[in-house]
Every structure is written in structure tokens, then in C-alpha cells.
């Protein structure tokens, strides 16, 4: 299987890369997508909590920090997916994975009062990914939204959970879409929990 | 004196909400952005001393500062803030497998206007809102902000920016509800576009009039709930949408 990680900037991404390599997979990270003839697993590993993105609504807001977070956590993953499509089209698994955070990006569950740039970008990423999923799922693509629980679960354990979630297929019944769990767009974390949007 | 600031009040829902608040006796500060719309001037002439058009580009912190200075000249508090200003954008450059490449600058513009703008406005006007009696913050969101119920397969830019708005509102709610503020997220429905002459452009028979949506919004915006601690997205028919 050929896997592509958009970058290995985080401990989690590095651990995932190591784990996939140990599993005998061909893994590329951050390299030019145009050089890949085919691709099975695409993982957008962007998960950037920027310095300075820590104000509350009562404090001075830096709009440019928010927009930088949007560029890095929202635009970059979606543009990378667009660039990866020609190679993914030729692969067999057609699995698309994004990294996010339940505690910070779930509108239902967030208890945060700061970190607007990260939270807004990741919430928007969920919706953009959902719409991409709606477009690509009928072509055989499947999507994963994953929270590595940064700071709470060791990167190696998070990578093990990610490998399981990224590579295993969920229930799939091509004759009865209502029984197909893959059609459901969900966010799971490194402890296997499903987060509401 | 009860006061309200409405962003994006040049036309459509924002203008209709200004009319509704005037009916209730509020002094209205109406955010103006569109140079080719003069409908606010007519409404101001009909309501001297009660409706003040205020130049306001919610994506520009300097414009927000200027608007704050202008509103402060006429009032020492704001009871209600209504965030209506939005950038719809076209469907081009915002779909996977689209004819054109996705444009990150346009993605950023949608988030800057539709999600960051309301946050910047609340931050800037917080001292006046803190001094107000009602402490009610209302945000126009959209059905397309719901990740749970999203069925579209293209044109994600506007949709994702409204999801980002919901997130910003959640975080403001986390910070400000304990301080006495209450919040409304409103899904206004698919509305006819109001043209510069005041007429409504009917693109589809399923579209509703902005005035109808505004009238349906008012009980939501002005009412009190027993469960104010719960942030919910309510539509113009009273239905609650999942996030």
C-alpha cells in the first residue's frame, strides 16, 4: 500500500510514518505529489496550534493569527487533497484522512474560550471535508476524521489507533447503502471515541 | 433607550431586522457596507434620531474601530448585537473536482468576513454591550453550517465559513454566558435577494421574503428561554438544527 502524509512536523505524524513503514507500506511525506503514480492512503497531518492563538473574546484579538491558522489547518489540507486526487484515483484504497480535535473543534462539545484560530479552522475543515466526502464517496472514496488527542495520549499510541482507523474498512454493503456505515461521516479520537460535530 | 447594532443592514434580512427593531422602539445602528444601496437612507429619513447608518466593514478592524467611535457618539451602551453581514461568494473555485482549482484566498475571505468578522465586532463592542441591559448577541448562521446534515457535494466555501462562525459563537458563549450574555444562532432560510431599488429578485419559488424571515426571527431574538445555557441553531420555522 502506498501512503502519503502531507508533513511530518508533529510527533504524531512522525510516529504514524514509522508505524506505517514498519507495517511494510510505502510511505511518502511532504514530497511532491506529482511524482506519485498512484496512492492508496492520504493523510493530511496539518495540526498547527500557533503561538499567539490564545486570546479570549475579551482580550486583544490578532486577526492575522486567526487567518494564518486558517491557511495552515484548513486551506493547506484541502489543497493537498485536491493535488493528491490524480494519484488517489489510480490507487485502490482511496482513503482520505484529516487530523483534527474533538475537544477544540466540536461545536457541540467545546468548552474552550481561547484558541479561536485553531478551533474555527478545524471546524471549517470538518465541513469542507464533509462536502468533499459527499462528492467523492460515490467514486469509492472513504474518509476519516481523527483526533490524536495531542498531549493526552502518547504519539505512538495515537499512531497505533490511527493506523487501525485509517486502514480498516467499516461496514460496507454495496447493495444497500442504508446499511453502509462508511457513508457516515464521523470524528473518532485515539481512544476510539466518536465526537459529535 | 434600548439600542441595537445590526451589521450588513444595507438590504435584505439586515434591513428588515432594522425595521423590526424600530417597531419595538429600539434605537438602531445599522451597519452599511454596500455603496450602491441607499435603502438605509430612506429608513433613516423615516425615523429621524432613531436609525443611524454606520459605515462598517466587519472584515476590517479599522472600520470596526471607526464604527465603534460613531456609535459611541450617540449611545453609551448597546443592548443587542445582530451579526448579519456575510460574504456569499460564487460557487467557482470552491469545489473538489471543479472546473477551476480551489482558491485559498477566497476560502480565507469567506472565513474572514463570515466568522472572524463577527468575533472582532463582539470584541470591539463588548464594553458597550457590557453596559447594556439585555446583553443579547444574535448571529445569522445557515442550514449549510450543519456538518451533521450536510448533503451538498460542492461549493464548500460559504458552508465551511458558517461552520467556523458556529464555532466562534460557541467559544464566545463559553466565555460570556457566565457573565450574563445570552446568544442566538439563527438559520434565516433561503431568501430572495433585495435589489438597490428595494425590489426582491425571485430566483426560485421556494425562496422566502427577508421581511418574513425577520418577523420570524424577532420572537427568537427578543424572547427568553428557560435553558439559555444551551446554544442552539434555530431556523425561521422554529426547528432546531444539529451542528
XYZ file of C-alpha atoms in Angstrom:
440
model
C 0.000 0.000 0.000
C 1.236 3.486 -0.805
C 0.632 6.157 1.840
C 1.198 9.901 1.700
C 1.469 12.208 4.720
C 1.365 15.912 3.931
C 4.085 16.595 6.513
C 5.852 15.061 9.488
C 6.028 18.192 11.612
C 4.319 16.683 14.648
C 5.304 13.825 16.953
C 2.084 12.087 15.951
C 2.822 12.348 12.227
C 6.354 11.029 12.727
C 5.051 8.138 14.816
C 2.432 7.349 12.180
C 5.045 7.393 9.446
C 7.252 4.994 11.440
C 4.345 2.701 12.141
C 3.252 2.548 8.512
C 6.836 1.849 7.418
C 7.124 -0.959 9.989
C 3.923 -2.363 8.575
C 5.648 -2.759 5.228
C 3.916 0.126 3.489
C 5.499 2.534 1.076
C 5.310 5.933 2.796
C 5.925 9.388 1.400
C 5.798 12.547 3.467
C 5.751 16.127 2.265
C 7.164 15.279 -1.126
C 5.836 16.379 -4.487
C 2.588 14.573 -5.164
C 3.173 14.783 -8.895
C 5.933 12.188 -8.551
C 3.482 9.542 -7.277
C 1.961 7.291 -9.916
C -0.694 6.036 -7.514
C -1.724 6.492 -3.903
C -3.917 4.485 -1.527
C -3.871 6.385 1.745
C -3.794 10.186 2.016
C -3.288 11.720 5.458
C -3.406 15.496 5.892
C -1.339 15.780 9.058
C -1.573 19.562 9.435
C -2.391 20.230 13.088
C -0.919 23.611 13.911
C -1.611 25.381 17.182
C 0.097 28.685 16.538
C 1.894 30.775 19.102
C -0.299 33.762 19.931
C -3.572 31.980 19.139
C -4.515 32.070 22.790
C -6.746 35.126 23.258
C -10.304 35.154 24.553
C -13.036 37.412 23.158
C -12.272 39.825 25.995
C -8.615 40.185 25.020
C -6.920 41.844 22.066
C -7.603 39.687 19.015
C -4.921 39.218 16.374
C -6.876 38.636 13.152
C -3.749 37.648 11.251
C -3.000 34.788 13.660
C -6.526 33.528 13.057
C -6.076 33.729 9.293
C -2.674 32.029 9.427
C -4.284 29.196 11.327
C -6.983 29.028 8.658
C -4.334 28.832 5.940
C -2.403 26.092 7.703
C -5.206 24.000 9.213
C -7.930 24.453 6.605
C -6.617 25.600 3.230
C -3.442 23.505 3.187
C -5.167 20.134 3.826
C -7.914 20.791 1.266
C -5.443 21.970 -1.384
C -3.273 18.926 -0.679
C -6.276 16.651 -1.198
C -7.020 18.355 -4.495
C -3.414 17.836 -5.577
C -3.457 14.188 -4.465
C -6.604 13.239 -6.382
C -4.886 12.173 -9.633
C -2.725 9.692 -7.698
C -5.583 8.600 -5.412
C -7.768 7.963 -8.462
C -5.251 5.343 -9.557
C -4.965 3.726 -6.099
C -7.196 1.011 -4.720
C -7.988 2.035 -1.132
C -8.936 5.677 -1.889
C -8.811 6.565 1.813
C -8.670 10.253 2.818
C -7.801 11.183 6.410
C -7.696 14.519 8.212
C -6.330 15.370 11.656
C -8.479 17.459 13.967
C -9.510 17.766 17.609
C -12.804 16.834 19.219
C -12.323 18.928 22.331
C -11.377 22.010 20.334
C -13.329 21.705 17.066
C -16.657 20.184 18.086
C -19.262 22.948 18.176
C -21.370 20.675 20.353
C -18.723 19.885 22.933
C -16.115 22.637 23.001
C -15.580 24.167 26.420
C -12.763 26.392 25.159
C -12.706 30.149 25.488
C -9.426 30.679 23.600
C -7.644 29.252 20.583
C -10.095 30.738 18.069
C -7.844 30.339 15.039
C -7.300 26.629 15.522
C -10.883 25.867 16.548
C -12.547 27.830 13.747
C -10.180 26.401 11.123
C -10.724 22.828 12.262
C -14.498 23.238 12.488
C -14.472 24.617 8.946
C -12.207 21.768 7.851
C -14.815 19.283 9.049
C -17.452 20.900 6.848
C -15.144 21.199 3.826
C -14.093 17.572 4.240
C -17.727 16.537 4.625
C -18.607 18.178 1.329
C -15.583 16.613 -0.380
C -16.702 13.265 1.042
C -20.188 13.750 -0.371
C -18.598 14.387 -3.762
C -16.039 11.577 -3.712
C -17.762 8.808 -1.778
C -19.827 7.669 -4.787
C -16.495 7.154 -6.598
C -15.300 4.734 -3.917
C -13.505 7.202 -1.667
C -13.814 6.886 2.098
C -12.958 9.487 4.735
C -11.597 9.549 8.279
C -11.528 12.482 10.703
C -9.123 11.655 13.530
C -8.173 13.293 16.818
C -4.751 12.100 18.054
C -5.500 13.616 21.481
C -2.275 15.621 21.482
C -0.863 15.967 24.979
C -3.171 13.331 26.418
C -2.242 10.174 24.539
C 1.424 9.363 23.688
C 2.093 9.841 19.956
C 2.994 6.177 19.460
C -0.327 5.027 20.936
C -2.201 7.637 18.899
C -0.409 6.429 15.773
C -1.396 2.841 16.527
C -5.032 3.909 16.876
C -4.781 5.986 13.707
C -3.337 3.085 11.728
C -6.247 0.910 12.817
C -8.858 3.552 11.996
C -7.212 4.690 8.751
C -6.649 1.243 7.252
C -9.619 -0.791 8.437
C -12.795 -0.607 6.441
C -16.025 -0.057 8.260
C -19.216 -1.923 7.358
C -19.740 -1.713 3.603
C -22.675 -3.123 1.675
C -22.647 -2.032 -1.985
C -26.183 -3.364 -2.467
C -27.721 -1.468 0.412
C -26.323 1.954 1.132
C -28.556 2.298 4.181
C -26.522 -0.472 5.786
C -23.235 1.071 4.816
C -21.521 2.628 7.799
C -18.794 4.073 5.553
C -21.310 6.625 4.306
C -21.471 8.078 7.804
C -19.061 10.990 8.319
C -17.641 10.709 11.824
C -14.835 12.042 14.026
C -13.021 9.462 16.137
C -10.216 10.008 18.608
C -7.182 7.984 19.662
C -9.244 6.270 22.335
C -11.831 5.146 19.779
C -14.455 7.598 20.954
C -16.781 9.247 18.468
C -17.229 13.009 18.867
C -20.324 14.937 17.812
C -19.890 17.768 15.339
C -33.201 53.888 25.472
C -32.869 50.398 24.021
C -30.186 50.073 21.381
C -29.169 47.531 18.776
C -26.295 47.301 16.308
C -27.017 45.311 13.134
C -24.178 44.535 10.722
C -24.896 44.202 6.996
C -28.114 46.220 7.178
C -27.974 47.726 3.654
C -30.571 45.335 2.304
C -32.428 42.091 2.770
C -32.581 40.471 6.168
C -30.390 43.078 7.893
C -32.588 45.921 6.675
C -35.752 44.011 7.583
C -34.393 43.352 11.080
C -33.685 47.084 11.436
C -37.363 47.737 10.634
C -38.451 45.151 13.216
C -36.298 46.660 15.969
C -37.579 50.153 15.102
C -41.136 48.855 15.550
C -40.161 47.707 19.039
C -38.866 51.171 19.917
C -35.143 50.487 19.690
C -32.574 52.987 18.501
C -30.896 51.178 15.622
C -27.289 51.445 14.498
C -27.323 49.942 11.026
C -24.067 48.725 9.529
C -23.588 49.978 5.990
C -21.229 48.327 3.516
C -22.725 48.432 0.016
C -22.087 51.699 -1.836
C -24.869 51.143 -4.377
C -27.662 50.677 -1.832
C -29.480 53.708 -0.406
C -32.369 51.890 1.275
C -30.938 52.688 4.709
C -31.071 56.397 3.913
C -34.804 56.133 3.243
C -35.338 54.269 6.507
C -33.222 56.836 8.396
C -35.295 59.686 6.892
C -38.475 57.956 8.079
C -37.015 57.513 11.563
C -35.022 60.647 12.420
C -32.871 60.253 15.513
C -33.732 56.568 15.803
C -31.869 54.948 12.934
C -28.216 55.731 12.310
C -26.454 54.242 9.275
C -22.874 53.406 10.293
C -20.164 52.540 7.745
C -18.930 49.095 8.749
C -16.778 46.510 7.013
C -16.662 43.641 9.511
C -13.540 42.197 7.909
C -11.517 45.348 8.641
C -10.541 46.071 12.286
C -10.012 49.770 11.474
C -13.542 50.015 10.089
C -14.864 48.336 13.244
C -12.936 50.865 15.353
C -14.464 53.720 13.354
C -17.938 52.244 13.739
C -17.379 51.957 17.485
C -16.415 55.622 17.644
C -19.503 56.578 15.634
C -21.925 54.506 17.735
C -20.312 55.859 20.927
C -21.182 59.399 19.804
C -24.891 58.569 20.054
C -25.147 55.980 22.851
C -23.296 54.817 25.940
C -24.490 51.219 25.701
C -25.743 48.537 23.313
C -28.471 46.146 24.365
C -28.367 43.857 21.353
C -25.823 42.919 18.695
C -27.026 41.296 15.475
C -24.411 39.873 13.108
C -25.937 39.725 9.645
C -23.100 40.830 7.325
C -21.936 37.954 5.154
C -19.981 37.191 2.025
C -21.705 34.600 -0.109
C -19.198 34.365 -2.960
C -19.760 32.398 -6.104
C -19.508 28.633 -6.487
C -16.364 28.915 -8.584
C -13.007 27.805 -7.143
C -14.566 26.088 -4.158
C -15.341 22.517 -5.115
C -13.289 19.392 -5.319
C -13.064 18.205 -8.926
C -14.322 21.605 -10.036
C -13.537 23.115 -13.392
C -11.239 25.597 -11.661
C -8.639 24.970 -8.983
C -9.645 25.708 -5.388
C -8.619 29.244 -4.493
C -7.245 29.505 -0.929
C -7.511 33.319 -0.973
C -11.262 33.069 -1.488
C -11.522 30.411 1.225
C -9.781 32.839 3.580
C -12.029 35.709 2.539
C -15.140 33.701 3.418
C -13.810 32.885 6.883
C -12.551 36.432 7.439
C -15.943 38.025 6.693
C -18.370 35.367 7.919
C -16.645 34.039 11.041
C -13.781 36.293 12.122
C -15.743 39.495 11.447
C -18.481 38.776 13.995
C -15.846 37.825 16.586
C -13.954 41.090 16.009
C -17.191 43.090 16.292
C -18.217 41.465 19.568
C -14.730 42.027 20.980
C -14.703 45.706 19.994
C -18.243 46.497 21.146
C -18.012 44.436 24.334
C -17.680 47.462 26.647
C -20.924 48.923 25.238
C -22.659 45.542 25.323
C -21.498 45.021 28.899
C -23.153 48.320 29.788
C -26.408 47.280 28.099
C -29.300 45.734 29.948
C -30.197 42.914 27.572
C -26.747 41.529 26.727
C -28.191 39.616 23.762
C -25.868 38.514 20.945
C -27.550 37.241 17.759
C -25.773 35.694 14.776
C -27.176 34.855 11.369
C -25.854 31.411 10.532
C -27.184 28.970 7.978
C -28.535 25.493 7.442
C -25.353 24.813 5.471
C -23.316 25.261 8.654
C -24.516 21.880 9.906
C -21.872 19.202 9.367
C -24.280 16.553 10.609
C -26.899 17.279 7.950
C -24.708 18.470 5.077
C -25.820 16.939 1.775
C -24.048 19.224 -0.711
C -21.214 17.889 -2.796
C -19.666 21.150 -3.969
C -19.262 24.846 -3.212
C -17.925 24.365 0.304
C -16.604 27.887 0.897
C -19.708 29.577 2.309
C -20.775 26.428 4.157
C -17.471 25.935 5.970
C -17.277 29.623 6.911
C -20.657 29.381 8.627
C -19.461 26.268 10.493
C -16.478 28.353 11.618
C -18.921 31.039 12.745
C -20.838 28.495 14.831
C -17.534 27.513 16.450
C -16.639 31.124 17.231
C -20.095 31.675 18.716
C -19.716 28.545 20.860
C -16.446 29.874 22.267
C -17.902 33.347 22.869
C -20.832 31.650 24.583
C -18.433 29.677 26.792
C -16.784 32.934 27.862
C -19.711 35.335 28.050
C -22.771 33.323 29.105
C -21.454 33.101 32.681
C -21.197 36.918 32.580
C -24.889 37.326 31.781
C -24.861 37.323 27.968
C -27.331 35.227 26.005
C -26.894 34.014 22.441
C -28.940 33.268 19.345
C -27.840 31.407 16.214
C -30.453 31.824 13.500
C -30.956 29.998 10.221
C -32.954 32.516 8.165
C -33.921 30.294 5.262
C -33.236 30.772 1.574
C -34.222 34.370 0.906
C -34.906 36.454 -2.138
C -32.198 38.993 -2.841
C -33.179 42.613 -2.360
C -32.090 44.852 -5.221
C -30.927 48.509 -4.877
C -34.444 49.762 -5.751
C -35.902 47.680 -2.922
C -37.477 45.034 -5.140
C -36.899 41.355 -4.429
C -35.248 39.118 -7.011
C -37.119 35.827 -7.155
C -34.728 33.171 -8.379
C -36.775 30.240 -7.130
C -40.330 29.905 -5.827
C -39.033 28.197 -2.696
C -37.283 31.386 -1.611
C -38.840 33.447 1.168
C -39.021 37.203 1.666
C -36.387 38.713 4.004
C -39.207 40.538 5.801
C -40.907 37.241 6.579
C -37.687 35.747 7.926
C -37.008 38.862 10.004
C -40.504 38.735 11.518
C -39.938 35.074 12.403
C -36.558 35.941 13.916
C -37.876 38.539 16.345
C -39.502 36.179 18.891
C -36.250 34.208 18.860
C -34.063 37.292 19.235
C -36.156 39.066 21.858
C -37.545 36.140 23.846
C -36.156 34.496 26.941
C -35.683 30.757 27.223
C -35.570 28.642 30.344
C -32.458 26.915 29.032
C -30.321 29.867 27.988
C -27.184 27.878 28.791
C -27.831 25.728 25.735
C -26.507 27.098 22.453
C -28.802 26.082 19.617
C -29.165 26.799 15.902
C -32.810 27.687 15.274
C -34.383 28.202 11.862
C -37.143 30.540 10.727
C -39.733 27.822 11.332
C -38.579 27.271 14.904
C -36.802 23.990 14.217
C -33.525 23.295 15.978
C -30.695 22.078 13.757
C -27.838 19.825 14.852
C -24.339 21.208 14.450
